[in-house]
Amino acid sequence: MLVAMARKSATDDPLAPVTLAVGQEELLLDRAVREVVVAARAADADTDVRDLTPEQLQPGTLAELTSPSLFAERKVVVVRNAQDLSADTIKDVTAYLGSPAEEITLVLLHAGGVKGKKLLDAARKAGAREVACPKMTKPADRLAFVRSEFRATGRSATPEACQALVDAIGSDLRELASAVSQLVADVEGTIDEAVVGRYYTGRAEASSFTVADRAVEGRAAEALEALRWSLATGVAPVMITSALAQGVRAIGKLSSARGGRPADLARELGMPPWKIDRVRQQMRGWTPDGVAVALQAVAEADAGVKGGGDDPGYALEKAVVAIARAARSRGRT
């Protein structure tokens, strides 16, 4: 699937020597990477993909990865959070941009903004293919995203159905994309408001976010009740694992951030101020070890709901219990 809702530069070839994906919307960033990888493997099924964090891309690493090979293999090198690269590594990348290697596609994921702007400017000056992946903070943007998701599948949904889906699901693009996929898979013909209502009406009390909130607050019984009701009302298991992951990551991000006003922390962490206040309340009882345990539980549940286990519901129940226990880890012996 193409990178829905992402604006691209005039050079729209996924196999351009350098692709620059700019923004903080994780779903669109992941799709930008996937589009390049799919195109590369269509050209060469044996394409080698290297997906690197700033810590993994040390000075000299890029030169090693992009040096000529005896087998002239095609390679995709993905650099995440490029704004966090060290000054010496930025020099390496900037030098590479002036003379990119053949059969190599470099994908730089950059949050935008002031940090790492020198690299951003250098990539643009070098003519990199650019994909804009901004956070969708406005309801109108999310509505347009849902419409584009339906169009990408070749299916028709009424304007009322799209609006009802946004109202029911909320602001998380991964959940919106999952909901569209579920409806397209389950329903024949045009998807209207009545169909969305059957799947998601009343979801405010049984949403994946409610499950996550109760779990990270250590309220295991309430989280399990919300989980079972969510599954019974048709919420896709993958949407629940996504919400659990977001809930635990928010705890981890805020617990490692320096103190400050909600507005300052919101800018630093990419969360709305109201969420900063809520996560602060949820943080009580959490420890760094608890966050690590909870993230592992989410990873196991994610594998379980995506085919790694026989019972997605059981995998989710195990994760919810583990997260709720981790939320009460402070003070336990």
Short mmCIF file of C-alpha atoms in Angstrom, two decimals:
data_model
loop_
_atom_site.label_atom_id
_atom_site.label_comp_id
_atom_site.label_asym_id
_atom_site.label_seq_id
_atom_site.Cartn_x
_atom_site.Cartn_y
_atom_site.Cartn_z
CA MET A 1 0.00 0.00 0.00
CA LEU A 2 1.28 3.47 -0.78
CA VAL A 3 2.09 5.91 1.99
CA ALA A 4 -1.41 7.24 2.58
CA MET A 5 -1.73 10.91 3.43
CA ALA A 6 2.00 11.55 3.11
CA ARG A 7 3.01 14.38 0.78
CA LYS A 8 5.88 13.46 -1.53
CA SER A 9 8.40 15.47 -3.48
CA ALA A 10 8.39 15.59 -7.25
CA THR A 11 10.94 12.76 -7.31
CA ASP A 12 8.49 10.02 -6.50
CA ASP A 13 10.59 6.96 -7.20
CA PRO A 14 10.86 4.76 -4.07
CA LEU A 15 14.21 3.57 -5.42
CA ALA A 16 15.67 7.09 -5.47
CA PRO A 17 19.17 7.06 -3.94
CA VAL A 18 17.94 8.87 -0.81
CA THR A 19 14.46 9.08 0.71
CA LEU A 20 13.87 11.59 3.52
CA ALA A 21 10.79 10.88 5.65
CA VAL A 22 10.05 13.88 7.85
CA GLY A 23 7.59 14.01 10.74
CA GLN A 24 6.51 12.28 13.93
CA GLU A 25 3.58 10.14 12.78
CA GLU A 26 4.92 6.62 13.35
CA LEU A 27 2.43 4.89 11.08
CA LEU A 28 3.36 7.08 8.11
CA LEU A 29 7.08 6.78 8.85
CA ASP A 30 6.77 2.99 8.92
CA ARG A 31 4.85 3.06 5.65
CA ALA A 32 7.52 5.25 4.04
CA VAL A 33 10.11 2.62 4.95
CA ARG A 34 7.91 -0.25 3.81
CA GLU A 35 7.25 1.36 0.43
CA VAL A 36 10.98 1.61 -0.27
CA VAL A 37 11.66 -1.95 0.91
CA VAL A 38 8.80 -3.37 -1.19
CA ALA A 39 10.05 -1.55 -4.29
CA ALA A 40 13.62 -2.70 -3.69
CA ARG A 41 12.62 -6.33 -3.24
CA ALA A 42 10.45 -6.15 -6.33
CA ALA A 43 13.59 -5.16 -8.23
CA ASP A 44 15.75 -7.70 -6.40
CA ALA A 45 14.23 -10.32 -4.11
CA ASP A 46 17.57 -10.70 -2.30
CA THR A 47 17.76 -7.05 -1.25
CA ASP A 48 19.56 -6.66 2.07
CA VAL A 49 17.72 -4.35 4.50
CA ARG A 50 19.57 -2.73 7.41
CA ASP A 51 17.35 -0.91 9.92
CA LEU A 52 19.48 1.19 12.27
CA THR A 53 19.05 3.42 15.31
CA PRO A 54 21.38 6.41 15.93
CA GLU A 55 23.33 4.31 18.44
CA GLN A 56 23.99 1.66 15.79
CA LEU A 57 25.18 4.15 13.15
CA GLN A 58 28.58 5.15 14.44
CA PRO A 59 31.23 7.12 12.50
CA GLY A 60 32.44 4.89 9.69
CA THR A 61 29.44 2.55 9.78
CA LEU A 62 27.70 4.10 6.77
CA ALA A 63 30.85 3.87 4.66
CA GLU A 64 31.13 0.20 5.57
CA LEU A 65 27.48 -0.50 4.73
CA THR A 66 27.60 1.30 1.40
CA SER A 67 31.01 0.09 0.18
CA PRO A 68 31.00 -1.79 -3.16
CA SER A 69 30.21 -5.50 -2.93
CA LEU A 70 31.67 -8.29 -5.04
CA PHE A 71 28.12 -9.44 -5.68
CA ALA A 72 26.74 -5.94 -6.42
CA GLU A 73 23.79 -6.65 -4.14
CA ARG A 74 20.95 -4.17 -3.74
CA LYS A 75 20.70 -2.76 -0.24
CA VAL A 76 18.31 -0.54 1.73
CA VAL A 77 19.81 1.29 4.70
CA VAL A 78 17.22 2.77 7.07
CA VAL A 79 18.29 5.32 9.68
CA ARG A 80 15.65 6.04 12.32
CA ASN A 81 15.57 9.22 14.44
CA ALA A 82 18.24 10.75 12.23
CA GLN A 83 17.95 14.00 14.18
CA ASP A 84 19.69 12.20 17.08
CA LEU A 85 22.81 11.18 15.15
CA SER A 86 26.14 12.31 16.57
CA ALA A 87 27.95 15.24 14.96
CA ASP A 88 30.63 12.95 13.47
CA THR A 89 28.05 10.58 12.02
CA ILE A 90 26.12 13.51 10.52
CA LYS A 91 29.36 14.48 8.74
CA ASP A 92 29.57 10.95 7.32
CA VAL A 93 25.96 11.01 6.13
CA THR A 94 26.28 14.51 4.65
CA ALA A 95 29.39 13.45 2.73
CA TYR A 96 27.57 10.36 1.45
CA LEU A 97 24.65 12.46 0.20
CA GLY A 98 27.01 14.17 -2.25
CA SER A 99 27.92 10.89 -3.90
CA PRO A 100 25.44 8.08 -3.12
CA ALA A 101 26.40 4.53 -4.06
CA GLU A 102 24.71 2.59 -6.83
CA GLU A 103 22.23 -0.12 -5.84
CA ILE A 104 21.96 1.46 -2.37
CA THR A 105 18.83 3.22 -1.13
CA LEU A 106 19.29 5.32 2.01
CA VAL A 107 16.16 6.12 4.01
CA LEU A 108 16.50 8.85 6.64
CA LEU A 109 13.68 9.20 9.18
CA HIS A 110 13.82 12.68 10.73
CA ALA A 111 11.40 14.20 13.23
CA GLY A 112 11.73 17.66 11.70
CA GLY A 113 12.28 20.76 13.80
CA VAL A 114 15.51 22.40 14.88
CA LYS A 115 17.40 19.37 16.18
CA GLY A 116 19.50 17.85 13.44
CA LYS A 117 18.44 20.57 11.00
CA LYS A 118 21.87 20.60 9.34
CA LEU A 119 21.31 17.03 8.15
CA LEU A 120 17.76 17.84 7.07
CA ASP A 121 18.97 20.79 4.99
CA ALA A 122 21.80 18.76 3.47
CA ALA A 123 19.46 15.97 2.37
CA ARG A 124 17.09 18.44 0.77
CA LYS A 125 19.92 20.28 -0.95
CA ALA A 126 21.15 16.96 -2.34
CA GLY A 127 17.74 16.38 -3.95
CA ALA A 128 16.50 13.61 -1.70
CA ARG A 129 13.02 12.27 -2.36
CA GLU A 130 10.96 13.64 0.54
CA VAL A 131 7.93 12.11 2.22
CA ALA A 132 6.10 14.28 4.76
CA CYS A 133 4.73 12.32 7.72
CA PRO A 134 3.29 14.95 10.08
CA LYS A 135 1.28 14.25 13.20
CA MET A 136 -2.43 14.52 12.40
CA THR A 137 -3.74 16.69 15.20
CA LYS A 138 -6.87 18.01 13.50
CA PRO A 139 -10.09 15.98 13.21
CA ALA A 140 -10.35 16.98 9.55
CA ASP A 141 -6.94 15.43 8.87
CA ARG A 142 -7.94 12.17 10.51
CA LEU A 143 -11.17 12.11 8.54
CA ALA A 144 -9.22 12.61 5.32
CA PHE A 145 -6.89 9.80 6.40
CA VAL A 146 -9.80 7.37 6.87
CA ARG A 147 -11.20 8.28 3.45
CA SER A 148 -7.80 7.67 1.87
CA GLU A 149 -7.51 4.29 3.61
CA PHE A 150 -10.82 3.16 2.11
CA ARG A 151 -9.81 4.47 -1.32
CA ALA A 152 -6.48 2.61 -1.14
CA THR A 153 -8.37 -0.67 -0.70
CA GLY A 154 -10.64 0.08 -3.64
CA ARG A 155 -13.70 0.08 -1.37
CA SER A 156 -16.42 2.65 -0.90
CA ALA A 157 -17.48 4.16 2.42
CA THR A 158 -20.03 6.91 2.91
CA PRO A 159 -18.95 10.25 4.43
CA GLU A 160 -21.15 9.48 7.43
CA ALA A 161 -19.41 6.13 7.93
CA CYS A 162 -15.97 7.76 7.83
CA GLN A 163 -17.01 10.37 10.37
CA ALA A 164 -18.58 7.75 12.63
CA LEU A 165 -15.38 5.73 12.55
CA VAL A 166 -13.26 8.74 13.54
CA ASP A 167 -15.71 9.57 16.33
CA ALA A 168 -15.62 6.01 17.64
CA ILE A 169 -11.91 5.26 17.35
CA GLY A 170 -10.30 8.59 18.18
CA SER A 171 -6.94 10.00 17.15
CA ASP A 172 -4.68 6.96 16.84
CA LEU A 173 -3.88 6.37 13.16
CA ARG A 174 -2.86 2.76 13.67
CA GLU A 175 -6.24 2.01 15.24
CA LEU A 176 -8.06 3.86 12.48
CA ALA A 177 -6.12 1.93 9.82
CA SER A 178 -6.82 -1.37 11.63
CA ALA A 179 -10.52 -0.53 11.86
CA VAL A 180 -10.69 0.20 8.12
CA SER A 181 -8.92 -3.09 7.39
CA GLN A 182 -11.33 -5.01 9.61
CA LEU A 183 -14.41 -3.45 8.02
CA VAL A 184 -13.09 -4.07 4.51
CA ALA A 185 -12.35 -7.70 5.35
CA ASP A 186 -15.69 -8.38 7.06
CA VAL A 187 -18.22 -6.35 5.07
CA GLU A 188 -19.24 -6.58 1.43
CA GLY A 189 -20.43 -3.61 -0.59
CA THR A 190 -20.49 0.01 0.51
CA ILE A 191 -19.64 0.59 4.16
CA ASP A 192 -22.19 2.91 5.71
CA GLU A 193 -22.85 4.44 9.11
CA ALA A 194 -25.03 1.52 10.19
CA VAL A 195 -22.18 -0.92 9.62
CA VAL A 196 -19.77 1.22 11.64
CA GLY A 197 -22.40 1.47 14.35
CA ARG A 198 -22.72 -2.31 14.61
CA TYR A 199 -18.98 -2.66 15.07
CA TYR A 200 -18.10 0.34 17.19
CA THR A 201 -21.12 2.01 18.82
CA GLY A 202 -20.69 2.08 22.58
CA ARG A 203 -17.00 1.62 22.17
CA ALA A 204 -16.15 4.53 24.49
CA GLU A 205 -16.61 2.24 27.46
CA ALA A 206 -15.09 -0.79 25.79
CA SER A 207 -12.28 0.74 23.76
CA SER A 208 -8.76 -0.52 23.54
CA PHE A 209 -7.63 2.65 25.30
CA THR A 210 -9.88 1.86 28.26
CA VAL A 211 -8.24 -1.55 28.52
CA ALA A 212 -4.81 0.08 28.41
CA ASP A 213 -5.67 2.79 30.94
CA ARG A 214 -6.98 0.29 33.49
CA ALA A 215 -3.96 -1.98 32.96
CA VAL A 216 -1.29 0.71 33.44
CA GLU A 217 -3.16 1.92 36.52
CA GLY A 218 -2.76 -1.55 38.04
CA ARG A 219 -6.50 -2.26 38.01
CA ALA A 220 -6.30 -5.80 36.67
CA ALA A 221 -9.90 -6.87 37.25
CA GLU A 222 -11.33 -3.78 35.54
CA ALA A 223 -8.83 -4.10 32.68
CA LEU A 224 -9.80 -7.73 32.11
CA GLU A 225 -13.49 -6.84 32.15
CA ALA A 226 -12.92 -4.06 29.59
CA LEU A 227 -10.80 -6.42 27.49
CA ARG A 228 -13.46 -9.13 27.34
CA TRP A 229 -16.16 -6.61 26.48
CA SER A 230 -13.98 -5.05 23.78
CA LEU A 231 -13.38 -8.42 22.15
CA ALA A 232 -17.05 -9.31 22.42
CA THR A 233 -18.04 -6.08 20.64
CA GLY A 234 -15.68 -6.65 17.72
CA VAL A 235 -12.59 -4.63 18.61
CA ALA A 236 -9.65 -6.11 16.72
CA PRO A 237 -7.02 -7.68 19.03
CA VAL A 238 -4.23 -5.85 17.18
CA MET A 239 -5.84 -2.54 18.13
CA ILE A 240 -5.72 -3.55 21.81
CA THR A 241 -2.05 -4.50 21.69
CA SER A 242 -1.35 -1.16 20.02
CA ALA A 243 -3.12 0.71 22.82
CA LEU A 244 -1.31 -1.33 25.49
CA ALA A 245 2.02 -0.54 23.87
CA GLN A 246 1.21 3.16 23.71
CA GLY A 247 0.14 3.21 27.34
CA VAL A 248 3.32 1.55 28.60
CA ARG A 249 5.59 3.61 26.35
CA ALA A 250 3.97 6.81 27.60
CA ILE A 251 4.79 5.75 31.17
CA GLY A 252 8.38 5.05 30.15
CA LYS A 253 8.80 8.32 28.26
CA LEU A 254 7.42 10.50 31.02
CA SER A 255 9.28 8.71 33.80
CA SER A 256 12.60 9.32 32.05
CA ALA A 257 11.84 12.95 31.14
CA ARG A 258 12.97 15.88 33.21
CA GLY A 259 10.37 17.67 35.27
CA GLY A 260 8.61 20.66 33.83
CA ARG A 261 5.30 22.17 32.89
CA PRO A 262 2.88 19.95 30.96
CA ALA A 263 3.17 22.23 27.93
CA ASP A 264 6.98 21.91 27.89
CA LEU A 265 6.88 18.16 28.37
CA ALA A 266 4.20 17.89 25.69
CA ARG A 267 6.53 19.50 23.16
CA GLU A 268 9.46 17.34 24.25
CA LEU A 269 7.58 14.04 24.22
CA GLY A 270 5.09 14.66 21.43
CA MET A 271 2.02 14.27 23.66
CA PRO A 272 -0.88 16.67 24.23
CA PRO A 273 -0.72 18.45 27.63
CA TRP A 274 -3.88 16.71 28.88
CA LYS A 275 -2.21 13.36 28.30
CA ILE A 276 0.86 14.45 30.27
CA ASP A 277 -1.40 15.09 33.29
CA ARG A 278 -3.13 11.74 32.94
CA VAL A 279 0.08 9.76 32.50
CA ARG A 280 1.56 11.47 35.55
CA GLN A 281 -1.31 10.09 37.59
CA GLN A 282 -0.85 6.64 36.06
CA MET A 283 2.90 6.58 36.77
CA ARG A 284 2.49 5.95 40.49
CA GLY A 285 3.84 2.52 41.32
CA TRP A 286 5.91 2.13 38.16
CA THR A 287 9.65 1.42 38.10
CA PRO A 288 12.05 1.18 35.12
CA ASP A 289 12.14 -2.60 35.58
CA GLY A 290 8.34 -2.64 35.59
CA VAL A 291 8.26 -0.77 32.27
CA ALA A 292 10.69 -3.28 30.75
CA VAL A 293 8.60 -6.22 31.95
CA ALA A 294 5.40 -4.63 30.62
CA LEU A 295 6.92 -3.94 27.20
CA GLN A 296 8.02 -7.55 26.96
CA ALA A 297 4.49 -8.66 27.85
CA VAL A 298 3.10 -6.44 25.09
CA ALA A 299 5.59 -7.83 22.57
CA GLU A 300 4.57 -11.39 23.43
CA ALA A 301 0.88 -10.49 23.15
CA ASP A 302 1.48 -8.80 19.80
CA ALA A 303 3.10 -11.97 18.49
CA GLY A 304 0.21 -13.99 19.88
CA VAL A 305 -2.51 -11.97 18.18
CA LYS A 306 -0.64 -11.93 14.86
CA GLY A 307 -0.51 -15.67 14.50
CA GLY A 308 2.11 -16.71 17.01
CA GLY A 309 -0.46 -18.31 19.32
CA ASP A 310 -3.72 -20.21 19.11
CA ASP A 311 -5.81 -17.87 21.29
CA PRO A 312 -5.41 -14.08 20.86
CA GLY A 313 -7.78 -13.45 23.75
CA TYR A 314 -5.66 -15.49 26.13
CA ALA A 315 -2.49 -13.73 24.92
CA LEU A 316 -4.11 -10.38 25.66
CA GLU A 317 -5.31 -11.48 29.09
CA LYS A 318 -1.78 -12.56 30.01
CA ALA A 319 -0.43 -9.18 28.89
CA VAL A 320 -3.05 -7.21 30.81
CA VAL A 321 -2.31 -9.12 34.03
CA ALA A 322 1.45 -8.69 33.58
CA ILE A 323 1.10 -4.94 32.93
CA ALA A 324 -1.20 -4.43 35.92
CA ARG A 325 1.28 -6.32 38.13
CA ALA A 326 4.17 -4.22 36.78
CA ALA A 327 2.21 -1.06 37.57
CA ARG A 328 2.35 -2.01 41.24
CA SER A 329 6.03 -2.94 41.22
CA ARG A 330 7.25 0.04 43.26
CA GLY A 331 7.56 -0.91 46.90
CA ARG A 332 7.25 -4.65 46.25
CA THR A 333 10.00 -6.96 47.33
#
